[in-house]
Structure formats: C-alpha cells, structure tokens
Amino acid sequence: MTRSTPLTAVGAAAFVLFSALCGTNASAMIITVGQAGIPGNCSKPTLSEALQQARSNPGPDQIWVTNDVQPGTYDDQHLSIDNLDVDIIGGFDNCWSPSPTGRTRIAGDAASAPVLKIRGSGVVNLKYLDIINGRSGSTPGSARRGGGIDYSGHGSLVLEDVGIRHNVNGQYIDGAGGLSFEGTGGTAYLQLLDNVSIEGNYGSGMTVFGNAVLTMDGANNTLKQNNGPGLRLESPAVADIGASGNVFDANETYGLELVHNADTTGTIESHLYAASNQTGLGFRGNKRGAIHMNAPAHSASSYFLCLKGVYFQEHALADSHPIGGAPDAAYGSLVRVVGPLAHLQMATNCAYPPAAATRFEVISINNNVMADGKPLFAVSGGAVAIVDRAFIGSNTANAVFSTNLGQPASDAGLHVYNTIVVSNTLRDDVIESLRGAHVSAINLTVADNDGSFGQALLAVDAAELGVADSIIDQSQPLLHVEGSRVGVSVQRVLAPNRIGTTAGDVIIEDRPWFGGGYELLPWSPGVDVASDTPGGAVDFYGRPRNVDTFGIPNIFGSRDLGAVELQLVDYDSIFATGFDGGAGFE
C-alpha cells in the first residue's frame, strides 16, 4: 500500500490490464460502494459487502466509499478486517468521481462494539473517513479496546485525513476510547500521516501497547478533548512523534501518559520533536498535566522519553488525584516522572530520528498555572529527569523543580542545564532537592520571579543539591538547608546575597546587566567568570560556550555565568563618560 492518490473510477479497467502487463498483482481490485442501478456504477451497496468481496479476493484491494447513499447506510456499522491488505478510502461524491472531495462518515451504534475491528497481519490504509459513535463494550479485558478502531495484530495501519470522534470506552475513562492499537504475534506499525484528529472520545484518544511502533509524522494532527489522556503509551510500545502545533490539546487527564509494564525487556526509547523550525510540538491545556510517566521497579529495562522542540502552555491544573492509586502531593504537576526505570530527557542528545536533526530544539514552558502545593516538574521514586535549554516563564507554581514531594525518600535525579527561569509567580522556591534526591543545576539564569516564595534553593535531607556557573538574581534568600549539608554546594553563582551558604560556597555578590534574550552585557558581572569544564559546549541558543570577551579578565575560565553566552569577542572603546552601551551588539 502506498500514500499515492487512488485511481480514478474510469481507469479501473485500465489499471487491471496495466497490472497484468507489468507483473503487478493482477488480482488487486477497486470495489466501489454506493448507490447501484446505473450500469457500470457502484460495485456494492454497503461496506460490509465490499469487505466480503475483498475477503474473497487475494488483494491488495481498494474500497472506495461514496457519499451517494441513502441516509443511514453507514450507521450502526461493526466492521471486521481479518488478515486483509486493503485501502478504505472515503469522500467520493459518487462512483464516477475521480478523487475524494471530503470525508465519509461511518458510525457505530454507541452501544455494543467498535466501528472497525482489525486483526491479523494485513496492511490497512484508511483515508478520508470520520469514524464516530463506536463503543469498546463492557466485557472483561475491553479496557484497552477502542470504540472507534480496535486493532490487534502484527501488520500495519496507516491513517490519513481521518477523524476518530465521540467513541466510547465501555469500562474506564482511562481505557481506550478512540483508537486502541496492540502489537501481538510480532511487531505492529501504526502511522499517522496528515490531518488526523482523534477528538472527544470517552476514554483515551489513543492507546498503543504490546509490540507496537507509533509514527506520527504528518501535519495537522491532534489528540484533543478526550475524557482520558490524549495518548496512553504502554511499553514495550514506542513512539516517534514529529509534529507541530497543539497536538496534545485540552484532554481531561494527561496529554501523554506513559506506563512501563513489567514484561518489557531491554531498554527502549520514545521521541517527541518539533517538525518545524518555526513551531514546536505543543501540549496545551490538558487538565491533569502534560506528561505523566510511570516506570516502577518491576523490570530490568529502562524507558527513555526524549523531547526536543516541545512547548507546554495554558495548563490550569486543579488539585485532582488519579482515578486509581494513592494520591500524593505531586499529582497535578505539569510534568511528573515516577519510578527508577523512568528517564525523561528534554532537549538532550537522544537518538532522535533523522528528521529531527535540524529542527527547532528549545523547550518552552509558559503560562501554566499549578494548583496550590504543586510544582511544575515533579520527579520521584528513583526517576531521572534531564532538562537542557528550556525557557520557563510566566508560570504559577509552588516551585519550578521538585523531587520526592509527597513520596518516600529515593535517589531521584533532576539535572538542569542552560535554562532560563524568569517572570514566574512562585509560592515556595525555585528548586527543591528533597529526601535523598540528587539535584544539579548548571548554567541557569533565574531572574524577575515574584510571589510569596521564601528562598531560591531548598535542600531538605538531600543527597545532593549542586548549583554552579549560574545567575540567581532574586531578592529572596539564596539557600535554605534542613538536615545534612554534605551534598550541598553553590559554586560560581552571581546573586545579590549569599544567605544560607557556607564559606566553601563561591558567590559573586552582585547583580547582572542583561541585554536582549538574557544575554549579559559586556560590562556586567558574570562575563568570563564560569569554568571551562568539559561538556556543555553550547548555550541556551545553541551557540558556542567558549567565547572569551576581549578585555575582560577571566576569573575561573572564559565562559559566562548563566544560560546565555555573550558572543561578542570585540567591542568599541571606552569613552570618557563611560561605555558606549549600544556598541558592538543589538
């Protein structure tokens, strides 16, 4: 099956002759569905009869579905595809139409079964269809089964210009509602090309599980306003999602829920990345959080979720707990990572697909509001999160980063690099390292945050809180420590105070002068102060770190403090009245 435009009806006979002459499968046929009665018009009056004809033919076949039918013809549909290679293409005006002009609506009865049930090893392509009002049923084991499309097998399913809307999971709001895709008996492949909307389903928009691979690389795709998560991804299933715009939009629970199952073997990795140099891949307005990742200690494998060029915006989260399981203080965070096998890596050098190599890379987190007590990022239970090159601004939360909040002590790890944290409204602090966690922050710029927060950095029984080569331009006390100070270190940090630090910490007590984009001006404290340590060779904007500004003495090295490296090597001379503030940069 290919992505090519379907043959015209008048060319069907010529196609069969061409196939015979050229050695292509001569048994492939085009079956048209619609009103009969005109000589040479439609092959079959119903979709079920068209599928029956395809079963009797070796295929691969194309079924063209027209809108030239009696009202109700495509209602109450419970269609099955078993081991068929078939394209089902809707949107034809009639059986003489050369190409689709819209979509065809295929509806279930919202009471008993999915609209489309697919099994086996076939290659199935669906185009120009709206699949609505199906139901997964209420029988045991149906929680994962989709009401719109229920797939289980080891072939492939490709969607293009398809809507899956207003379907129902008969058991659980967090079960599959719109589309369930299970890889069993081998590896199954699900691909979303252009213009796929999975919207308004009761349950998840899409659940992918088993030995399955999801590729979502088309334009104008969205998982929107579903009553469960937009996408529930269960290992060993993996996903490569390269998209742009508000893909995970206004779902009632999470945008993306990732669950690492006990029977998974081998380390696996999924990717989300921007498909445009101008627009990131978006999470917007999901009501329990953007990402919830849970990988408990029940397997020898780890699950890596890698994000690059992703934005999070306009989430307003209530103090809501999950439908099942014990609540804790971090539910309702924008991003929550739990369990010793969970690894979240934002804008780091994962093995992204080749299409991601030259795309927009920065993580953007803005205009999100957490309920009272909730941080933006919560990492616990031994999980690890790495955040590199993020812009975090205009959010409301108790803290930006927190570990083990409301959970037992663990060696959870949170490591933040080259990140700008500005203009947020905070209630407690900026960074928290709690209860055995390992937290490090290198090359941060923290400035202009307000709210009732009591200190910038908090360590409570922390295994590590290490902050280095950073700017923390806040009037609040710099640091508060409870419990052991052994792992607490603040080195080469520009801040207006050193409250809470020790004699061994290296604080430059002063305030920065910022230019555009939080780049330091040449005469600002913090220029050519940071160490030239190996690694971290680029700044927030992806520009070189080792830029030695002319005329500025190096203190610990040639790099600048903070997330942004001044790229100016030379600048104009000093005037008698002071610096030429506009010289040499914009």
XYZ file of C-alpha atoms in Angstrom:
586
model
C 0.000 0.000 0.000
C 1.236 3.463 -0.794
C 0.395 7.031 0.002
C -0.448 7.785 -3.636
C -3.739 9.256 -4.860
C -6.264 6.483 -5.658
C -7.025 5.531 -9.237
C -9.971 7.145 -10.978
C -13.064 5.004 -11.413
C -12.969 5.253 -15.196
C -9.396 3.965 -15.116
C -10.096 0.852 -13.029
C -10.234 -1.488 -16.020
C -7.077 0.028 -17.458
C -5.370 -0.471 -14.079
C -6.117 -4.203 -14.139
C -4.773 -4.509 -17.704
C -1.659 -2.485 -16.804
C -1.086 -4.677 -13.768
C -1.206 -7.816 -15.863
C 1.193 -6.418 -18.437
C 3.668 -5.107 -15.867
C 3.646 -8.046 -13.499
C 1.838 -6.247 -10.652
C -0.630 -8.321 -8.648
C -3.378 -8.722 -11.250
C -5.904 -9.819 -8.608
C -5.960 -6.392 -6.965
C -9.279 -4.688 -7.488
C -11.170 -1.481 -6.814
C -14.504 -2.043 -5.093
C -16.841 0.936 -5.123
C -19.562 1.389 -2.516
C -22.681 3.450 -3.064
C -25.973 3.559 -4.932
C -26.419 0.870 -7.547
C -28.725 0.835 -10.549
C -26.698 2.798 -13.076
C -24.900 0.396 -15.435
C -21.264 0.188 -14.530
C -21.740 2.306 -11.413
C -21.102 1.031 -7.841
C -19.805 -2.441 -7.081
C -21.586 -2.906 -3.747
C -24.314 -1.062 -1.820
C -22.737 -1.473 1.653
C -19.322 -1.505 3.258
C -19.834 -4.952 4.782
C -20.500 -6.413 1.340
C -17.436 -4.642 -0.059
C -15.279 -6.162 2.677
C -16.770 -9.573 1.989
C -15.774 -9.246 -1.662
C -12.259 -8.207 -0.602
C -12.024 -11.342 1.552
C -12.743 -13.494 -1.465
C -10.053 -11.751 -3.497
C -6.305 -12.184 -2.805
C -5.769 -8.403 -2.935
C -4.400 -5.903 -2.131
C -7.679 -4.121 -2.796
C -9.079 -0.606 -2.631
C -12.563 0.112 -1.360
C -13.882 3.478 -2.500
C -16.689 4.711 -0.295
C -19.053 7.326 -1.729
C -21.399 9.773 -0.075
C -24.033 8.989 -2.698
C -26.061 6.686 -0.436
C -29.390 6.597 1.343
C -29.394 8.193 4.834
C -28.282 5.695 7.464
C -26.370 3.438 5.080
C -23.159 3.848 7.058
C -24.795 3.894 10.507
C -24.718 1.016 13.012
C -21.507 -0.281 11.487
C -19.454 -3.034 13.175
C -16.933 -3.919 10.504
C -14.168 -6.538 10.676
C -10.912 -6.767 8.739
C -9.002 -10.020 9.221
C -5.632 -10.504 7.515
C -6.575 -8.257 4.590
C -4.378 -5.912 2.586
C -6.870 -3.167 1.869
C -7.288 0.587 1.470
C -10.613 2.052 2.571
C -10.933 5.487 1.009
C -13.928 7.696 1.650
C -15.050 11.076 0.434
C -16.120 10.281 -3.154
C -19.228 12.095 -4.346
C -20.327 9.055 -6.342
C -18.831 6.046 -8.036
C -17.787 8.055 -11.092
C -15.806 10.598 -9.033
C -12.114 10.668 -9.938
C -10.941 11.573 -6.420
C -12.273 12.320 -2.912
C -13.724 15.754 -2.220
C -14.286 15.369 1.533
C -14.795 12.663 4.143
C -17.335 9.887 4.568
C -18.953 9.409 7.977
C -19.004 5.831 9.285
C -20.836 5.443 12.594
C -21.371 2.747 15.210
C -24.379 2.448 17.460
C -22.609 3.701 20.646
C -23.896 0.618 22.473
C -22.137 -2.619 21.685
C -18.998 -2.783 19.533
C -16.225 -0.850 17.800
C -16.895 0.675 14.420
C -13.882 -1.081 12.935
C -12.155 -4.175 14.304
C -8.833 -5.134 12.690
C -6.974 -8.357 13.318
C -4.017 -10.237 11.864
C -1.114 -9.290 9.625
C -2.720 -7.189 6.933
C -1.640 -3.825 5.559
C -4.569 -1.458 6.119
C -4.793 2.177 4.968
C -7.699 4.419 5.962
C -8.263 7.758 4.201
C -10.915 10.463 4.140
C -13.120 8.931 6.820
C -14.856 10.079 10.000
C -15.230 7.174 12.440
C -17.726 8.013 15.180
C -20.072 6.656 17.851
C -18.423 3.272 18.393
C -18.104 1.504 21.721
C -15.487 -0.864 23.106
C -18.038 -2.882 25.066
C -18.125 -3.791 28.736
C -16.733 -7.317 28.613
C -13.658 -8.244 30.718
C -10.422 -7.216 29.070
C -12.002 -4.495 26.954
C -10.497 -1.581 28.900
C -7.743 -1.189 26.324
C -10.024 -1.706 23.316
C -11.001 1.308 21.261
C -14.561 2.225 20.480
C -13.659 3.727 17.117
C -10.902 1.378 15.918
C -9.809 -1.775 17.732
C -6.553 -3.150 16.271
C -4.676 -6.263 17.391
C -2.096 -7.961 15.208
C 1.311 -7.681 13.569
C 0.681 -5.822 10.339
C 0.300 -2.098 9.795
C -2.355 0.593 9.966
C -1.924 3.977 8.275
C -4.314 6.898 8.783
C -4.543 9.966 6.566
C -7.250 12.635 6.668
C -9.215 10.640 9.236
C -11.294 11.755 12.204
C -11.942 9.435 15.157
C -14.531 11.202 17.275
C -17.118 10.646 20.012
C -16.384 6.978 20.572
C -16.769 5.343 23.976
C -14.777 3.025 26.186
C -17.365 0.865 27.914
C -15.378 0.290 31.123
C -12.922 3.005 32.128
C -12.374 6.668 31.458
C -8.629 5.948 31.280
C -9.156 3.000 28.939
C -9.003 3.317 25.164
C -11.848 5.324 23.689
C -10.999 6.340 20.144
C -8.250 4.039 18.859
C -6.539 1.090 20.525
C -3.533 -0.431 18.818
C -1.954 -3.648 20.105
C 1.075 -5.335 18.613
C 0.820 -9.083 19.153
C 2.333 -12.102 17.373
C 5.068 -9.814 16.045
C 5.616 -6.084 15.661
C 2.737 -3.898 14.511
C 3.157 -0.444 12.963
C 0.784 2.499 13.321
C 1.413 5.638 11.265
C -0.475 8.933 11.335
C 0.067 10.967 8.190
C -1.643 14.339 7.599
C -4.909 15.666 9.059
C -5.723 13.043 11.661
C -7.932 14.235 14.521
C -8.685 11.974 17.495
C -11.148 14.064 19.407
C -13.881 13.980 22.028
C -13.683 10.269 22.833
C -14.741 8.868 26.211
C -11.521 7.296 27.433
C -8.096 7.905 25.951
C -7.899 9.331 22.496
C -5.417 6.621 21.557
C -3.824 3.717 23.450
C -0.782 1.984 21.951
C 0.525 -1.163 23.656
C 2.227 -4.509 23.099
C 4.941 -4.856 20.446
C 3.873 -1.724 18.633
C 5.577 1.229 16.960
C 3.721 4.520 16.558
C 4.990 7.010 13.994
C 3.180 10.338 13.888
C 4.927 12.451 11.288
C 2.191 14.237 9.370
C 0.848 17.784 9.524
C -2.268 18.974 11.365
C -2.628 16.030 13.716
C -4.292 16.437 17.089
C -5.323 14.418 20.139
C -7.943 16.733 21.561
C -10.611 16.962 24.255
C -10.672 13.273 25.083
C -12.023 12.277 28.500
C -8.855 10.337 29.309
C -5.295 11.061 28.174
C -4.665 12.135 24.612
C -2.198 9.257 24.172
C -1.570 6.373 26.545
C 1.642 4.591 25.585
C 2.385 1.271 27.313
C 5.737 -0.475 26.966
C 7.123 -2.278 25.109
C 5.347 0.019 22.635
C 7.392 3.002 21.461
C 6.610 6.192 19.568
C 8.360 8.636 17.248
C 6.204 11.763 17.097
C 7.446 14.588 14.898
C 4.733 17.214 14.675
C 3.901 20.865 15.164
C 1.131 22.870 16.769
C -1.183 21.902 19.625
C -1.002 18.132 19.227
C -1.912 17.205 22.836
C -4.747 19.627 23.429
C -7.260 20.032 26.281
C -7.616 16.387 27.274
C -9.401 15.720 30.555
C -6.459 13.893 32.159
C -2.935 13.948 30.675
C -1.665 14.925 27.281
C 0.658 11.906 27.292
C 0.572 9.072 29.801
C 3.457 6.615 29.573
C 3.330 3.336 31.516
C 6.266 0.919 31.709
C 4.953 -2.633 32.034
C 6.594 -5.481 33.920
C 7.011 -7.828 30.958
C 9.188 -5.393 28.987
C 12.765 -6.462 28.306
C 15.589 -4.314 27.007
C 15.983 -0.570 27.262
C 13.599 1.293 24.982
C 13.234 4.888 23.843
C 10.444 7.107 22.515
C 10.779 10.575 20.955
C 8.738 13.742 20.596
C 10.192 16.518 18.491
C 9.221 19.589 16.510
C 8.539 19.049 12.818
C 9.046 22.726 12.030
C 11.897 25.147 12.538
C 9.334 27.810 13.423
C 6.741 25.980 15.537
C 7.238 23.444 18.311
C 5.198 20.397 19.162
C 2.604 21.522 21.662
C 0.970 20.401 24.891
C -1.848 22.815 25.732
C -4.500 22.877 28.411
C -4.514 19.212 29.486
C -6.375 19.154 32.776
C -4.254 16.855 34.977
C -0.907 17.605 33.436
C 1.025 17.481 30.193
C 3.130 14.341 30.794
C 2.761 11.597 33.372
C 5.494 8.940 33.188
C 5.428 5.914 35.484
C 8.122 3.219 35.391
C 8.176 1.260 38.662
C 10.895 -1.228 39.611
C 9.437 -4.373 38.107
C 11.704 -4.932 35.111
C 15.374 -4.932 34.203
C 14.752 -2.448 31.405
C 14.545 1.344 31.392
C 12.235 3.590 29.423
C 13.670 6.798 27.949
C 11.306 9.527 26.806
C 13.145 12.175 24.782
C 11.730 15.611 23.934
C 13.157 18.302 21.682
C 11.419 21.438 20.413
C 8.340 20.858 22.589
C 6.249 23.569 24.254
C 3.867 23.461 27.217
C 1.329 26.225 27.672
C -2.040 27.241 29.112
C -2.442 24.378 31.583
C -4.581 25.338 34.587
C -4.407 22.329 36.878
C -6.759 21.566 39.746
C -5.806 19.602 42.857
C -7.101 16.363 41.348
C -5.869 12.845 42.004
C -5.814 9.901 39.617
C -8.811 7.637 39.264
C -6.876 4.743 40.802
C -3.928 4.630 43.188
C -2.881 6.559 46.238
C -2.758 10.343 45.919
C 0.364 12.318 46.682
C 1.398 15.937 46.749
C 2.849 15.955 43.229
C -0.222 14.831 41.280
C -1.360 17.736 39.179
C 2.169 18.807 38.261
C 2.731 19.828 34.672
C 5.333 17.079 34.178
C 5.529 14.134 36.581
C 8.161 11.378 36.359
C 7.967 8.441 38.770
C 9.904 5.203 39.223
C 13.513 4.038 38.990
C 13.176 2.932 35.361
C 11.818 6.271 34.144
C 14.196 8.598 32.270
C 12.878 11.874 30.893
C 15.339 13.755 28.694
C 14.406 17.201 27.418
C 16.451 18.652 24.539
C 19.340 16.269 25.170
C 21.237 14.180 22.668
C 18.985 11.158 22.413
C 18.973 9.084 19.231
C 16.243 11.130 17.577
C 15.029 10.078 14.133
C 16.938 11.686 11.253
C 14.018 14.035 10.556
C 14.631 15.686 13.935
C 18.281 16.509 13.314
C 17.864 20.093 12.094
C 14.635 21.045 13.830
C 13.809 23.624 16.473
C 15.247 22.341 19.749
C 14.423 24.593 22.720
C 11.842 23.529 25.328
C 9.317 26.290 26.097
C 7.171 26.252 29.250
C 4.941 29.269 29.722
C 1.579 30.481 31.030
C 0.781 27.392 33.089
C -0.931 27.545 36.492
C -0.448 24.789 39.073
C -2.851 24.258 41.964
C -1.645 25.252 45.418
C 1.086 22.868 46.567
C 2.064 21.662 43.098
C 5.420 22.190 41.344
C 5.837 22.452 37.582
C 8.215 19.468 37.461
C 7.948 16.587 39.920
C 10.491 13.741 39.924
C 10.275 10.932 42.461
C 10.729 7.245 43.224
C 14.225 6.999 41.771
C 13.287 8.502 38.402
C 15.721 10.679 36.442
C 14.902 13.845 34.507
C 17.363 15.909 32.477
C 16.315 19.333 31.228
C 18.570 21.203 28.814
C 17.892 24.503 27.031
C 14.439 25.272 28.428
C 12.695 28.619 28.702
C 10.388 28.652 31.737
C 8.405 31.856 32.084
C 5.112 33.342 33.305
C 4.002 30.213 35.171
C 2.397 29.950 38.612
C 3.501 27.106 40.885
C 4.881 26.301 44.309
C 8.262 25.507 42.780
C 9.706 25.083 39.315
C 11.596 21.849 40.058
C 10.927 19.431 42.921
C 11.939 15.897 43.884
C 10.241 13.266 46.081
C 7.451 15.640 47.025
C 4.857 13.624 48.926
C 6.737 10.377 48.224
C 9.181 8.182 50.185
C 12.837 9.088 50.084
C 14.653 7.931 46.954
C 17.685 8.714 44.830
C 15.572 10.550 42.250
C 17.743 12.644 39.944
C 16.999 16.019 38.417
C 19.629 17.771 36.313
C 19.041 21.127 34.644
C 21.353 22.876 32.165
C 21.354 26.075 30.070
C 17.870 27.031 31.218
C 16.171 30.412 31.702
C 13.658 30.730 34.574
C 12.049 34.169 34.564
C 8.862 36.068 35.455
C 7.176 33.176 37.247
C 4.938 33.518 40.303
C 6.228 31.092 42.928
C 4.918 30.158 46.372
C 7.824 28.209 47.925
C 11.103 28.287 45.980
C 12.671 27.780 42.565
C 14.467 24.447 43.021
C 13.855 21.810 45.711
C 16.026 18.801 46.470
C 14.104 16.660 48.956
C 14.533 13.342 50.728
C 17.606 11.664 49.273
C 17.397 13.211 45.804
C 20.301 14.260 43.601
C 19.707 17.668 42.024
C 22.162 19.663 39.935
C 21.732 22.946 38.084
C 24.448 24.300 35.804
C 24.349 27.446 33.674
C 20.938 28.653 34.861
C 19.596 32.166 34.592
C 16.973 32.838 37.276
C 15.564 36.366 37.415
C 12.471 38.515 37.868
C 10.393 35.829 39.576
C 7.923 37.035 42.171
C 5.343 35.674 44.596
C 5.495 34.612 48.220
C 8.411 32.169 47.891
C 10.850 32.193 50.774
C 14.132 31.221 49.118
C 15.533 30.354 45.709
C 17.093 26.996 46.641
C 15.851 24.454 49.168
C 17.558 21.265 50.375
C 15.741 19.026 52.864
C 17.565 15.783 53.707
C 19.056 15.956 50.206
C 21.736 13.633 48.916
C 22.836 16.436 46.593
C 21.984 19.995 45.656
C 24.672 21.387 43.408
C 24.314 24.724 41.639
C 27.165 26.078 39.538
C 28.054 28.706 36.922
C 24.632 30.301 37.256
C 22.818 33.570 37.841
C 20.158 33.746 40.549
C 19.036 37.355 40.531
C 16.392 37.220 43.262
C 15.985 39.317 46.388
C 14.866 36.275 48.409
C 17.468 34.380 50.465
C 19.610 32.288 48.176
C 19.554 28.976 50.059
C 17.818 27.162 52.902
C 19.077 23.782 54.160
C 17.434 21.324 56.536
C 19.300 18.173 57.520
C 22.744 17.283 56.222
C 24.730 19.838 54.226
C 27.244 17.293 52.937
C 25.937 17.248 49.361
C 25.002 20.937 49.175
C 27.299 23.107 47.064
C 26.867 26.501 45.401
C 29.812 27.350 43.169
C 30.376 30.373 40.933
C 26.900 31.837 41.299
C 26.064 35.502 40.737
C 23.440 36.543 43.306
C 22.553 39.655 45.307
C 23.008 37.768 48.612
C 24.656 34.636 49.970
C 22.149 33.902 52.734
C 22.227 30.246 53.762
C 25.533 29.410 52.100
C 28.816 28.448 53.766
C 32.371 29.705 53.482
C 33.146 26.976 50.954
C 30.492 28.223 48.519
C 31.639 30.673 45.846
C 29.171 33.534 45.469
C 29.685 36.702 43.444
C 27.509 39.132 45.371
C 26.278 41.492 42.702
C 23.543 41.861 40.114
C 23.703 41.189 36.358
C 23.162 43.606 33.488
C 21.085 41.889 30.842
C 20.775 42.646 27.157
C 18.187 41.124 24.866
C 17.401 37.456 25.411
C 19.027 37.471 28.879
C 22.491 37.751 27.404
C 24.891 39.565 29.705
C 26.136 42.947 28.585
C 29.924 43.138 28.184
C 30.416 45.163 31.371
C 28.110 43.016 33.505
C 29.356 40.936 36.405
C 29.403 37.304 35.325
C 31.140 37.707 31.958
C 34.139 35.354 31.627
C 33.679 34.017 35.151
C 32.478 30.430 34.653
C 34.794 27.465 34.404
C 35.746 25.954 31.058
C 34.647 22.498 32.111
C 34.317 19.720 29.537
C 30.832 19.192 28.119
C 28.023 21.708 27.815
C 29.665 23.265 24.790
C 26.606 25.279 23.704
C 24.365 27.783 25.474
C 20.576 28.207 25.570
C 20.508 29.317 21.942
C 22.806 26.525 20.766
C 25.750 28.899 20.347
C 29.345 28.208 21.435
C 30.169 28.463 25.140
C 33.904 29.142 24.961
C 33.721 32.772 23.804
C 36.385 34.877 25.524
C 35.185 38.501 25.584
C 38.013 40.886 24.674
C 39.324 42.999 27.513
C 37.516 41.122 30.290
C 39.763 39.185 32.688
C 38.913 35.522 33.098
C 38.153 34.532 36.673
C 37.587 30.765 36.621
C 37.513 30.454 32.825
C 36.348 32.157 29.638
C 32.682 31.180 29.820
C 29.902 33.406 31.164
C 27.645 32.643 34.089
C 24.041 31.840 33.267
C 22.214 30.203 30.381
C 23.371 32.546 27.617
C 26.926 33.096 26.417
C 27.852 36.580 25.214
C 29.035 36.091 21.621
C 30.786 39.466 21.413
C 34.555 38.968 21.146
C 35.484 42.588 20.471
C 33.636 45.819 21.135
C 34.123 49.564 20.877
C 36.464 51.526 23.085
C 35.669 53.180 26.409
C 34.548 56.807 26.206
C 35.392 59.378 28.848
C 31.793 59.343 30.079
C 31.603 55.547 30.291
C 30.754 52.654 28.000
C 29.140 53.024 24.617
C 26.093 50.952 25.585
C 24.991 50.299 22.026
C 28.339 49.367 20.557
C 29.041 46.034 19.046
C 25.712 44.248 19.632
C 21.986 44.638 19.086
